[in-house]
mmCIF file of C-alpha atoms in Angstrom:
data_model
loop_
_atom_site.group_PDB
_atom_site.id
_atom_site.type_symbol
_atom_site.label_atom_id
_atom_site.label_comp_id
_atom_site.label_asym_id
_atom_site.label_seq_id
_atom_site.Cartn_x
_atom_site.Cartn_y
_atom_site.Cartn_z
ATOM 1 C CA UNK A 1 -5.998 12.234 -82.334
ATOM 2 C CA UNK A 2 -6.706 12.088 -78.690
ATOM 3 C CA UNK A 3 -7.215 8.330 -78.730
ATOM 4 C CA UNK A 4 -3.736 7.841 -80.251
ATOM 5 C CA UNK A 5 -2.093 9.909 -77.540
ATOM 6 C CA UNK A 6 -3.857 7.960 -74.823
ATOM 7 C CA UNK A 7 -2.749 4.625 -76.380
ATOM 8 C CA UNK A 8 0.838 5.867 -76.612
ATOM 9 C CA UNK A 9 0.721 7.036 -73.024
ATOM 10 C CA UNK A 10 -0.481 3.601 -71.836
ATOM 11 C CA UNK A 11 2.409 1.676 -73.402
ATOM 12 C CA UNK A 12 5.220 0.967 -70.985
ATOM 13 C CA UNK A 13 8.673 -0.381 -71.551
ATOM 14 C CA UNK A 14 9.664 -3.771 -70.077
ATOM 15 C CA UNK A 15 10.964 -3.742 -66.528
ATOM 16 C CA UNK A 16 14.715 -3.785 -66.273
ATOM 17 C CA UNK A 17 16.183 -6.846 -64.520
ATOM 18 C CA UNK A 18 17.855 -6.045 -61.235
ATOM 19 C CA UNK A 19 21.156 -7.895 -61.877
ATOM 20 C CA UNK A 20 22.678 -6.857 -58.561
ATOM 21 C CA UNK A 21 19.889 -8.599 -56.630
ATOM 22 C CA UNK A 22 20.109 -11.755 -58.775
ATOM 23 C CA UNK A 23 23.878 -11.953 -58.412
ATOM 24 C CA UNK A 24 23.519 -11.398 -54.661
ATOM 25 C CA UNK A 25 21.061 -14.315 -54.399
ATOM 26 C CA UNK A 26 23.319 -16.581 -56.477
ATOM 27 C CA UNK A 27 26.368 -15.732 -54.361
ATOM 28 C CA UNK A 28 24.343 -16.321 -51.198
ATOM 29 C CA UNK A 29 23.131 -19.688 -52.483
ATOM 30 C CA UNK A 30 26.668 -20.723 -53.492
ATOM 31 C CA UNK A 31 27.968 -19.782 -50.038
ATOM 32 C CA UNK A 32 25.175 -21.798 -48.385
ATOM 33 C CA UNK A 33 25.967 -24.881 -50.499
ATOM 34 C CA UNK A 34 29.676 -24.505 -49.694
ATOM 35 C CA UNK A 35 28.878 -24.260 -45.971
ATOM 36 C CA UNK A 36 26.738 -27.413 -46.051
ATOM 37 C CA UNK A 37 29.462 -29.296 -47.962
ATOM 38 C CA UNK A 38 32.119 -28.138 -45.479
ATOM 39 C CA UNK A 39 29.962 -29.236 -42.512
ATOM 40 C CA UNK A 40 29.426 -32.667 -44.082
ATOM 41 C CA UNK A 41 33.168 -33.043 -44.666
ATOM 42 C CA UNK A 42 33.963 -32.040 -41.074
ATOM 43 C CA UNK A 43 31.401 -34.551 -39.822
ATOM 44 C CA UNK A 44 33.061 -37.293 -41.888
ATOM 45 C CA UNK A 45 36.489 -36.374 -40.487
ATOM 46 C CA UNK A 46 35.087 -36.242 -36.934
ATOM 47 C CA UNK A 47 33.595 -39.737 -37.348
ATOM 48 C CA UNK A 48 37.037 -40.971 -38.466
ATOM 49 C CA UNK A 49 38.609 -39.367 -35.379
ATOM 50 C CA UNK A 50 36.072 -41.066 -33.097
ATOM 51 C CA UNK A 51 36.934 -44.404 -34.712
ATOM 52 C CA UNK A 52 40.683 -43.815 -34.280
ATOM 53 C CA UNK A 53 40.957 -46.770 -31.888
ATOM 54 C CA UNK A 54 40.399 -49.159 -34.796
ATOM 55 C CA UNK A 55 43.737 -50.889 -35.558
ATOM 56 C CA UNK A 56 45.384 -50.685 -38.975
ATOM 57 C CA UNK A 57 43.832 -52.942 -41.596
ATOM 58 C CA UNK A 58 45.700 -56.189 -42.258
ATOM 59 C CA UNK A 59 47.315 -56.719 -45.643
ATOM 60 C CA UNK A 60 47.310 -59.911 -47.660
ATOM 61 C CA UNK A 61 50.095 -62.403 -46.951
ATOM 62 C CA UNK A 62 52.779 -62.926 -49.590
ATOM 63 C CA UNK A 63 51.424 -66.391 -50.408
ATOM 64 C CA UNK A 64 47.690 -66.519 -49.594
ATOM 65 C CA UNK A 65 47.226 -69.824 -51.398
ATOM 66 C CA UNK A 66 45.025 -70.858 -54.285
ATOM 67 C CA UNK A 67 41.838 -68.889 -54.890
ATOM 68 C CA UNK A 68 38.650 -70.695 -53.903
ATOM 69 C CA UNK A 69 36.358 -67.965 -55.292
ATOM 70 C CA UNK A 70 36.839 -64.638 -57.038
ATOM 71 C CA UNK A 71 34.346 -61.848 -57.541
ATOM 72 C CA UNK A 72 34.349 -58.518 -59.301
ATOM 73 C CA UNK A 73 31.915 -55.854 -58.164
ATOM 74 C CA UNK A 74 31.444 -52.915 -55.799
ATOM 75 C CA UNK A 75 32.372 -52.330 -52.194
ATOM 76 C CA UNK A 76 29.594 -50.316 -50.534
ATOM 77 C CA UNK A 77 31.111 -49.722 -47.115
ATOM 78 C CA UNK A 78 31.475 -51.149 -43.643
ATOM 79 C CA UNK A 79 29.381 -50.681 -40.525
ATOM 80 C CA UNK A 80 29.377 -51.851 -36.944
ATOM 81 C CA UNK A 81 27.933 -55.382 -37.074
ATOM 82 C CA UNK A 82 24.179 -55.426 -36.644
ATOM 83 C CA UNK A 83 23.866 -51.640 -37.020
ATOM 84 C CA UNK A 84 23.492 -51.074 -40.741
ATOM 85 C CA UNK A 85 23.524 -47.264 -40.459
ATOM 86 C CA UNK A 86 26.623 -46.898 -38.214
ATOM 87 C CA UNK A 87 29.198 -46.423 -40.983
ATOM 88 C CA UNK A 88 32.874 -47.015 -40.217
ATOM 89 C CA UNK A 89 35.070 -44.477 -42.014
ATOM 90 C CA UNK A 90 38.443 -45.047 -40.311
ATOM 91 C CA UNK A 91 41.266 -46.391 -42.506
ATOM 92 C CA UNK A 92 39.241 -45.839 -45.679
ATOM 93 C CA UNK A 93 36.523 -48.379 -44.843
ATOM 94 C CA UNK A 94 33.853 -45.759 -45.570
ATOM 95 C CA UNK A 95 34.989 -45.167 -49.148
ATOM 96 C CA UNK A 96 32.832 -46.795 -51.794
ATOM 97 C CA UNK A 97 34.756 -48.246 -54.699
ATOM 98 C CA UNK A 98 35.128 -51.003 -57.233
ATOM 99 C CA UNK A 99 36.391 -54.184 -55.624
ATOM 100 C CA UNK A 100 38.008 -57.459 -56.562
ATOM 101 C CA UNK A 101 37.408 -60.137 -53.918
ATOM 102 C CA UNK A 102 39.472 -63.285 -53.655
ATOM 103 C CA UNK A 103 38.689 -66.013 -51.140
ATOM 104 C CA UNK A 104 41.531 -68.356 -50.195
ATOM 105 C CA UNK A 105 42.223 -70.686 -47.288
ATOM 106 C CA UNK A 106 44.121 -67.770 -45.686
ATOM 107 C CA UNK A 107 41.126 -65.417 -45.817
ATOM 108 C CA UNK A 108 39.333 -62.787 -47.882
ATOM 109 C CA UNK A 109 41.458 -60.370 -49.928
ATOM 110 C CA UNK A 110 39.687 -57.135 -50.928
ATOM 111 C CA UNK A 111 41.515 -55.165 -53.625
ATOM 112 C CA UNK A 112 40.028 -51.716 -54.233
ATOM 113 C CA UNK A 113 41.460 -49.570 -57.036
ATOM 114 C CA UNK A 114 41.680 -45.973 -55.829
ATOM 115 C CA UNK A 115 41.024 -46.911 -52.189
ATOM 116 C CA UNK A 116 42.752 -48.795 -49.373
ATOM 117 C CA UNK A 117 42.968 -52.562 -49.913
ATOM 118 C CA UNK A 118 42.450 -54.841 -46.940
ATOM 119 C CA UNK A 119 42.614 -58.496 -45.995
ATOM 120 C CA UNK A 120 40.348 -60.400 -43.629
ATOM 121 C CA UNK A 121 42.196 -63.408 -42.171
ATOM 122 C CA UNK A 122 40.193 -66.660 -42.097
ATOM 123 C CA UNK A 123 40.293 -66.648 -38.290
ATOM 124 C CA UNK A 124 38.602 -63.210 -38.252
ATOM 125 C CA UNK A 125 35.689 -64.212 -40.515
ATOM 126 C CA UNK A 126 32.470 -64.674 -38.526
ATOM 127 C CA UNK A 127 29.575 -65.022 -40.987
ATOM 128 C CA UNK A 128 28.158 -64.083 -44.377
ATOM 129 C CA UNK A 129 24.596 -63.338 -45.400
ATOM 130 C CA UNK A 130 22.507 -61.733 -48.092
ATOM 131 C CA UNK A 131 20.892 -58.466 -47.105
ATOM 132 C CA UNK A 132 19.147 -55.510 -48.699
ATOM 133 C CA UNK A 133 21.125 -52.550 -47.373
ATOM 134 C CA UNK A 134 24.124 -51.061 -45.653
ATOM 135 C CA UNK A 135 24.860 -47.411 -44.700
ATOM 136 C CA UNK A 136 23.353 -45.385 -47.500
ATOM 137 C CA UNK A 137 22.912 -48.197 -50.037
ATOM 138 C CA UNK A 138 19.590 -50.013 -50.235
ATOM 139 C CA UNK A 139 18.984 -52.692 -52.846
ATOM 140 C CA UNK A 140 16.400 -55.371 -53.455
ATOM 141 C CA UNK A 141 16.121 -58.162 -50.890
ATOM 142 C CA UNK A 142 19.260 -60.314 -51.083
ATOM 143 C CA UNK A 143 21.040 -57.914 -53.433
ATOM 144 C CA UNK A 144 23.990 -57.314 -51.118
ATOM 145 C CA UNK A 145 26.624 -59.740 -49.828
ATOM 146 C CA UNK A 146 27.405 -58.801 -46.218
ATOM 147 C CA UNK A 147 30.516 -60.307 -44.629
ATOM 148 C CA UNK A 148 30.838 -60.097 -40.836
ATOM 149 C CA UNK A 149 34.402 -60.122 -39.521
ATOM 150 C CA UNK A 150 36.299 -59.209 -36.390
ATOM 151 C CA UNK A 151 38.929 -56.489 -36.337
ATOM 152 C CA UNK A 152 40.493 -55.538 -33.042
ATOM 153 C CA UNK A 153 37.658 -55.729 -30.540
ATOM 154 C CA UNK A 154 34.913 -54.845 -33.067
ATOM 155 C CA UNK A 155 32.644 -56.888 -35.250
ATOM 156 C CA UNK A 156 32.322 -55.281 -38.659
ATOM 157 C CA UNK A 157 29.823 -55.838 -41.491
ATOM 158 C CA UNK A 158 31.205 -55.108 -44.965
ATOM 159 C CA UNK A 159 28.837 -54.888 -47.939
ATOM 160 C CA UNK A 160 29.681 -56.039 -51.458
ATOM 161 C CA UNK A 161 27.647 -56.291 -54.647
ATOM 162 C CA UNK A 162 28.867 -58.555 -57.413
ATOM 163 C CA UNK A 163 28.625 -57.613 -61.062
ATOM 164 C CA UNK A 164 26.771 -60.927 -61.340
ATOM 165 C CA UNK A 165 24.349 -61.146 -58.379
ATOM 166 C CA UNK A 166 23.865 -64.893 -58.932
ATOM 167 C CA UNK A 167 27.328 -65.385 -57.362
ATOM 168 C CA UNK A 168 26.173 -64.146 -53.955
ATOM 169 C CA UNK A 169 24.694 -67.461 -52.789
ATOM 170 C CA UNK A 170 27.901 -69.338 -53.618
ATOM 171 C CA UNK A 171 29.907 -66.773 -51.623
ATOM 172 C CA UNK A 172 27.600 -67.031 -48.603
ATOM 173 C CA UNK A 173 27.932 -70.830 -48.586
ATOM 174 C CA UNK A 174 31.728 -70.744 -48.991
ATOM 175 C CA UNK A 175 32.276 -68.083 -46.332
ATOM 176 C CA UNK A 176 29.927 -69.706 -43.812
ATOM 177 C CA UNK A 177 31.515 -73.138 -44.299
ATOM 178 C CA UNK A 178 34.913 -71.481 -43.846
ATOM 179 C CA UNK A 179 33.845 -69.787 -40.588
ATOM 180 C CA UNK A 180 32.454 -73.080 -39.235
ATOM 181 C CA UNK A 181 35.749 -74.799 -40.071
ATOM 182 C CA UNK A 182 37.903 -72.074 -38.495
ATOM 183 C CA UNK A 183 35.681 -72.032 -35.371
ATOM 184 C CA UNK A 184 35.953 -75.807 -35.022
ATOM 185 C CA UNK A 185 39.734 -75.755 -35.515
ATOM 186 C CA UNK A 186 40.094 -73.000 -32.913
ATOM 187 C CA UNK A 187 38.083 -75.021 -30.362
ATOM 188 C CA UNK A 188 40.226 -78.153 -30.882
ATOM 189 C CA UNK A 189 43.484 -76.378 -30.087
#
């Protein structure tokens, strides 16, 4: 009988979970995540304040003319030209969204559902190229259409990705021929 008593004495019940400590850790983690999110949001707002000297975005004219090209895709953001990580957030230019692009003789119309639309007059267009990345979005080589344009006293690169990437080359050719034409016309005047 002694061996049975010793076996019974060795058995222990399972440890009880310390719920107060677990809840404390979860609350602490949630507060940390909220703090990081708040700091990121404040940084975004501060960047917009620093870029407050950027003029209001132009809107499309009432009669922009007949569409030369149209494209449906995504707008990935705008940066200071040549600095692909210096995102511009003022006036909603930092907001990624769907985009419908229309190129006319008057310029480039960017319609963004759920975000601020903008228009780039033909005289403000500077260049177009294929690239692989812009401010937080990196794609394969040539997967991004980057349009360089002037707004106020800044040169801005805006990145777009078509739903059909084969369209990018046609857009680069059309935009670059348009910028050469507008530069030549400006020099003749």
